[in-house]
Coordinates of C-alpha atoms in Angstrom, one line a residue:
X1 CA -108.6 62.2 162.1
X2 CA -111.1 59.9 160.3
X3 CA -111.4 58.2 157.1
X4 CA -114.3 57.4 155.1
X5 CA -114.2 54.8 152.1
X6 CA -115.4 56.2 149.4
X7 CA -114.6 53.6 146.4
X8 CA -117.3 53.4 144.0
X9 CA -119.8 50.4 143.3
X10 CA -118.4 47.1 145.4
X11 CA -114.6 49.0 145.5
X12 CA -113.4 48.6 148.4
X13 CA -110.1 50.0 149.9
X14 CA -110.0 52.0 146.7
X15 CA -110.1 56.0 148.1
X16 CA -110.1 57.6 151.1
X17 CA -111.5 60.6 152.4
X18 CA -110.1 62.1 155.0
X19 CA -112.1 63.6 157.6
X20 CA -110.2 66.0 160.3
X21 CA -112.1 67.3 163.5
X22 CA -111.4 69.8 165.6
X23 CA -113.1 73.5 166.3
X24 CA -113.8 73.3 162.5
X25 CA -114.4 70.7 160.3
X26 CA -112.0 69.9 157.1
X27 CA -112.8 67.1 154.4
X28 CA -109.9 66.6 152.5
X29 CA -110.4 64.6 148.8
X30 CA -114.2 63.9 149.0
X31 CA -114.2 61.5 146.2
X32 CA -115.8 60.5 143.2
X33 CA -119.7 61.6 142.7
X34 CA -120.8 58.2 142.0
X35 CA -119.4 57.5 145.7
X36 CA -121.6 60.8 147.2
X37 CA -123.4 58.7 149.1
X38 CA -120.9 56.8 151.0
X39 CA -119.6 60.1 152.0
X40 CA -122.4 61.9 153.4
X41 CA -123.1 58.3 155.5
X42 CA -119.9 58.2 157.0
X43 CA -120.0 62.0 157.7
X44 CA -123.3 61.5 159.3
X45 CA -122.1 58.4 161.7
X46 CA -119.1 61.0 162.6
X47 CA -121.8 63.6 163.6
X48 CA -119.8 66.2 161.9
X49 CA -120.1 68.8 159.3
X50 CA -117.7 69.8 156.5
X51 CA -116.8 73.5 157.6
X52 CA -113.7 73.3 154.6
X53 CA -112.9 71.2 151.4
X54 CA -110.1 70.8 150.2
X55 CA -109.0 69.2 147.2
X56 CA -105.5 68.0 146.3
X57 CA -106.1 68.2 142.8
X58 CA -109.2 68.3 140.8
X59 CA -109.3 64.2 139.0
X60 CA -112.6 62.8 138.9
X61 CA -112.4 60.4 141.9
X62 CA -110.8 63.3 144.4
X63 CA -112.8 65.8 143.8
X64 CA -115.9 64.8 142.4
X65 CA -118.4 65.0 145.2
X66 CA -116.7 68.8 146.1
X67 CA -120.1 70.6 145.0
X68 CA -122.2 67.6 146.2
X69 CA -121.0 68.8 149.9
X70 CA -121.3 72.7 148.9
X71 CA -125.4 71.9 148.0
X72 CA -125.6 70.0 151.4
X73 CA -123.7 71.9 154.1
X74 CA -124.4 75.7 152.7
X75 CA -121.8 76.7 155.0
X76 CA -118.6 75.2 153.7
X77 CA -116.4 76.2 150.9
X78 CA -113.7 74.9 148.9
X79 CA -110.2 74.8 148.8
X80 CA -108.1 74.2 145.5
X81 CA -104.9 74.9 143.7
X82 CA -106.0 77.9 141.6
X83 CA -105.7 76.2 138.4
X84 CA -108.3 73.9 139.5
X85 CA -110.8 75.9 140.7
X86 CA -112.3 76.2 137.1
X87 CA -112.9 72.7 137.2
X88 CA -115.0 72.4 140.5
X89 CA -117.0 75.5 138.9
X90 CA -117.4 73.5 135.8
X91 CA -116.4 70.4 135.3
X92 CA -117.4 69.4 132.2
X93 CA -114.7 69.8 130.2
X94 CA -112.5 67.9 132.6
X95 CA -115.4 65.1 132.5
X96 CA -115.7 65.4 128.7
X97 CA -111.5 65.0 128.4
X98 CA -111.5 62.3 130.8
X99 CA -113.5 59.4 128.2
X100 CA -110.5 60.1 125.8
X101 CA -107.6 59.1 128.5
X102 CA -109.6 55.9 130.2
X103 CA -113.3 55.5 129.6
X104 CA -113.5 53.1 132.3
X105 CA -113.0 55.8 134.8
X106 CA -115.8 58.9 134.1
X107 CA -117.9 55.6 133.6
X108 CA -116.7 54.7 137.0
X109 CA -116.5 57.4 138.9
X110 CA -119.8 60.0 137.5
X111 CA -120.2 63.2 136.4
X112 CA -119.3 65.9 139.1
X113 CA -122.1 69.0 139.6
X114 CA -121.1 72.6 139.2
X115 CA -119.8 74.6 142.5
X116 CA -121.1 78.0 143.1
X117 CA -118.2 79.9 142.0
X118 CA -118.6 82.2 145.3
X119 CA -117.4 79.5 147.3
X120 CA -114.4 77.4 145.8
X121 CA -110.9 79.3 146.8
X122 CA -107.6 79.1 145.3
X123 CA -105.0 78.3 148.4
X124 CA -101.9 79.0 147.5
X125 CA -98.8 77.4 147.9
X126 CA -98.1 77.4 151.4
X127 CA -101.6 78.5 153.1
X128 CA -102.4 77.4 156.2
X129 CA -105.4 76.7 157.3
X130 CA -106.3 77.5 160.8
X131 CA -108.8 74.5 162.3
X132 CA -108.5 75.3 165.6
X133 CA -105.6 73.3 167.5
X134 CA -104.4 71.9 164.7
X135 CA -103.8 73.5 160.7
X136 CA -103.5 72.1 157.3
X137 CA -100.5 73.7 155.2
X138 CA -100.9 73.8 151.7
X139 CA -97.7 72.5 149.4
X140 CA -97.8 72.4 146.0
X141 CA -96.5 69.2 144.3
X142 CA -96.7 68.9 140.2
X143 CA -95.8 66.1 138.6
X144 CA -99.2 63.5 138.8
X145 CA -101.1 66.8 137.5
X146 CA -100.0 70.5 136.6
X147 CA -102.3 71.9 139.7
X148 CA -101.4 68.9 142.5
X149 CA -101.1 69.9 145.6
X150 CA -100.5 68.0 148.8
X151 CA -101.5 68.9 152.1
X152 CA -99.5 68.5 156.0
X153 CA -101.4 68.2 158.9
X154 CA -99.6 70.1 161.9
X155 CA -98.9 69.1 164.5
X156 CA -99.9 65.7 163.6
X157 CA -97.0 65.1 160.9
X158 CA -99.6 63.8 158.4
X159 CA -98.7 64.3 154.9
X160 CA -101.8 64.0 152.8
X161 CA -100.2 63.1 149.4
X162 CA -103.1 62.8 147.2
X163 CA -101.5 61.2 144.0
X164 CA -98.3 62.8 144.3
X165 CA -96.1 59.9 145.9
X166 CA -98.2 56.8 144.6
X167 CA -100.4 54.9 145.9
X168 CA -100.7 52.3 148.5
X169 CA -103.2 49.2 148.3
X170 CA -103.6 46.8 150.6
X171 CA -103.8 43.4 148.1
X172 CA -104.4 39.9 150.2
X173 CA -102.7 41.6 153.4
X174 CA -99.6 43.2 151.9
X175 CA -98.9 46.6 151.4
X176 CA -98.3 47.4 147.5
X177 CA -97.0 50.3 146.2
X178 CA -97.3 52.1 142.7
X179 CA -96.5 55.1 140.8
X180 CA -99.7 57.5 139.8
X181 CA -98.2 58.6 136.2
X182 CA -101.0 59.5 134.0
X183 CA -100.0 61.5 130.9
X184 CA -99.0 63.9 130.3
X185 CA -96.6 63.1 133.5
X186 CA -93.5 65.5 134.4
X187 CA -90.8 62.8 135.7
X188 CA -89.0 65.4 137.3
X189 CA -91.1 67.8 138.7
X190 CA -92.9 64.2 140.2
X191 CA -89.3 63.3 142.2
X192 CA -88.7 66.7 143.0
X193 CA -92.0 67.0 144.7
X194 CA -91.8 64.5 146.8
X195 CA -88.2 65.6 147.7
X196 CA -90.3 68.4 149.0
X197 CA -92.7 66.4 150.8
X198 CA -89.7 64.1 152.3
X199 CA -87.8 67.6 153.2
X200 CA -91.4 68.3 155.9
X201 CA -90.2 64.9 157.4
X202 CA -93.8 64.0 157.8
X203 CA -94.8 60.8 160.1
X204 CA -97.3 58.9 158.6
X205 CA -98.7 59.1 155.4
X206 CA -102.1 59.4 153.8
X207 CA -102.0 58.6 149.8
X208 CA -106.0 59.1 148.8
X209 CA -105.3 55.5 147.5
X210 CA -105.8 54.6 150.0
X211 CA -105.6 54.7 154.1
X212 CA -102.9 56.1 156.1
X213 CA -99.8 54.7 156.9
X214 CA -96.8 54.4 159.1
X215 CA -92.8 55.5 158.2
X216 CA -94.1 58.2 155.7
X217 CA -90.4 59.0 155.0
X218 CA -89.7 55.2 154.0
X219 CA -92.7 55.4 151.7
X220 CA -91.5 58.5 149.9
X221 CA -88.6 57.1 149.5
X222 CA -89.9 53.7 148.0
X223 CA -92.1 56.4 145.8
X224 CA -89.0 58.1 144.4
X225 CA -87.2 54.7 143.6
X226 CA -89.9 53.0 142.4
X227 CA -90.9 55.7 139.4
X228 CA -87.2 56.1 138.8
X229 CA -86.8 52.1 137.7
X230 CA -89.9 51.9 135.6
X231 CA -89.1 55.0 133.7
X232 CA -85.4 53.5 133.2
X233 CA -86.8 49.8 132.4
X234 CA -89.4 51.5 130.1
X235 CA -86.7 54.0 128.3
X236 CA -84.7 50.9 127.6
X237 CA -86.9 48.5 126.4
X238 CA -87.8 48.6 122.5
X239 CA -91.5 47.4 122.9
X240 CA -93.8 49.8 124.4
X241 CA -96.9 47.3 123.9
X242 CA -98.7 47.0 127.8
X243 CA -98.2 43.5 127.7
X244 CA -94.3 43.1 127.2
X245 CA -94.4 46.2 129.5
X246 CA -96.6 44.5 132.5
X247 CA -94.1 41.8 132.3
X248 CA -91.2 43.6 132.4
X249 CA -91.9 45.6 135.2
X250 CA -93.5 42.6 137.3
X251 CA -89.9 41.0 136.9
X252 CA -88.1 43.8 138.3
X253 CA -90.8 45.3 141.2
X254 CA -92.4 42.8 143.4
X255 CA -95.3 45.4 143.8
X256 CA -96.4 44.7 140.3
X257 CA -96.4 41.0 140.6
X258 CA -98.7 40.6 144.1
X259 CA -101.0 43.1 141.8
X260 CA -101.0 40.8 139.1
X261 CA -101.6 37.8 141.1
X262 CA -104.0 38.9 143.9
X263 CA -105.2 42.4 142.6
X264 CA -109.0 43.3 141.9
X265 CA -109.7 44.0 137.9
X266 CA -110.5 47.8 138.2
X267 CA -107.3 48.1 140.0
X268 CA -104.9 46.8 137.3
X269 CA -107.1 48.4 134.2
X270 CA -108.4 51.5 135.8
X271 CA -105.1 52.6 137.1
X272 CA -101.8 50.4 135.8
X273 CA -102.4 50.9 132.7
X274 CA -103.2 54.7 132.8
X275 CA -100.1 54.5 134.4
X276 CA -97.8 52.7 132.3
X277 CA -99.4 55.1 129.4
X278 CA -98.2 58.1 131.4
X279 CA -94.6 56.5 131.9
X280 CA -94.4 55.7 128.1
X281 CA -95.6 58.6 126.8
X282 CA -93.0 60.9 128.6
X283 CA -90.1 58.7 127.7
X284 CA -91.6 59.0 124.3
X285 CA -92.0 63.3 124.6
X286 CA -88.0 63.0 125.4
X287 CA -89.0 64.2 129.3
X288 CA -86.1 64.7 131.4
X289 CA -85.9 61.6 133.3
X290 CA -84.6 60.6 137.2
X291 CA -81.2 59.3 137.7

């Protein structure tokens, strides 16, 4: 299993795409259009070509390139939780809606073609897909988005997690970990789906954000933890500004302070403040919260 960097611009160690090879060939998150490029380079250097796609959930910077790799290999097809499949078909609403949550991002990350609607497939929860010695098993996981879905590699023990249990960036040589909570985010169905994932008791762990990593039950566990303090610190303090906020939480999770201190720009306000937003606004909504 291979992965390809596929952060945008000068981005590096951003996103991942994962590229799996066996008697067929699976890409799994092909990343933002405005990184297409990078994609079809490293897939060229592996010498392979995409037989499946599959998406964890439709977001600009996952599955953005998705039709970019259906015009190019006119063999593969697509793989999506059913409620995105609209989205790879069209995604112009998505790209439209996406200016209104953070304009940095669309700006960042392009404007996805259409996909030939012949060739993107809902996988419901629990497919398998058959690659030859090994399979991906499809698992849904809601919570980051309504249509999330995260993906295990068998026998491998790889649990691609997408956004579903944060994300993992690798800031001045240390490992940092933080929630992916855009609004509107679902607390609970977030923690119960990566009691799912945790209940697979996967190996390693491949958050599309980025690489893969080592003691994937100790990261899902730091996951869960982690989203469950910021939601409490956020629930009780009474300023929601992103400033008292950012320092609040920097206090408390050591995470936040080494992305503070060390952390590229577009890291911090393309992704911790969408994330705080998300946080706030479901304590806001009254969302059920983690104990």
């Amino acid at each position: 299993m291979k992965v390809i960097d596929v952060s945008p611009g000068e981005l590096r160690g951003y996103i991942s795409s994962f590229v799996i090879v066996d008697e067929k060939v699976a890409v799994v998150d092909p990343g933002p259009e405005s990184a297409y490029d990078k994609l079809r380079s490293g897939l060229e250097a592996l010498g392979v070509k995409p037989d499946l796609i599959v998406v964890t959930h439709v977001h600009l910077d996952h599955a953005g390139s998705a039709a970019h790799l259906l015009k190019d290999f006119p063999s593969a097809i697509v793989f999506s939780h059913p409620r995105g499949v609209p989205h790879i078909v069209d995604p112009s609403k998505l790209y439209d809606a996406s200016f209104k949550v953070a304009p940095i991002l669309p700006r960042t990350y392009g404007k996805p073609l259409a996909a030939s609607p012949e060739r993107v497939f809902p996988a419901e929860d629990g497919k398998v897909l058959e690659l030859g010695s090994s399979r991906v098993r499809v698992i849904y996981t809601p919570g980051h988005a309504s249509h999330h879905m995260s993906l295990l590699l068998e026998p491998d023990g790889i649990i691609f997690t997408g956004d579903s249990a944060g994300v993992i960036f690798t800031v001045k040589g240390h490992e940092v970990m933080l929630p992916t909570t855009p609004p509107p985010f679902k607390p609970m169905m977030y923690v119960e789906s990566i009691d799912k994932m945790a209940s697979l008791k996967p190996r390693s762990i491949a958050p599309t954000h980025f690489g893969i990593h080592g003691d994937a039950m100790a990261w899902l566990e730091r996951a869960k933890s982690q989203v469950t303090l910021w939601l409490k610190l956020i629930k009780g303090s009474s300023d929601h500004s992103y400033g008292v906020l950012e320092d609040l939480l920097a206090k408390n999770d050591d995470h936040v302070r080494s992305l503070l201190s060390d952390g590229e720009e577009f890291m911090i306000k393309g992704f911790l403040e969408n994330t705080i937003d998300g946080l706030v606004d479901a304590v806001k909504r009254g969302e059920p919260l983690p104990a």
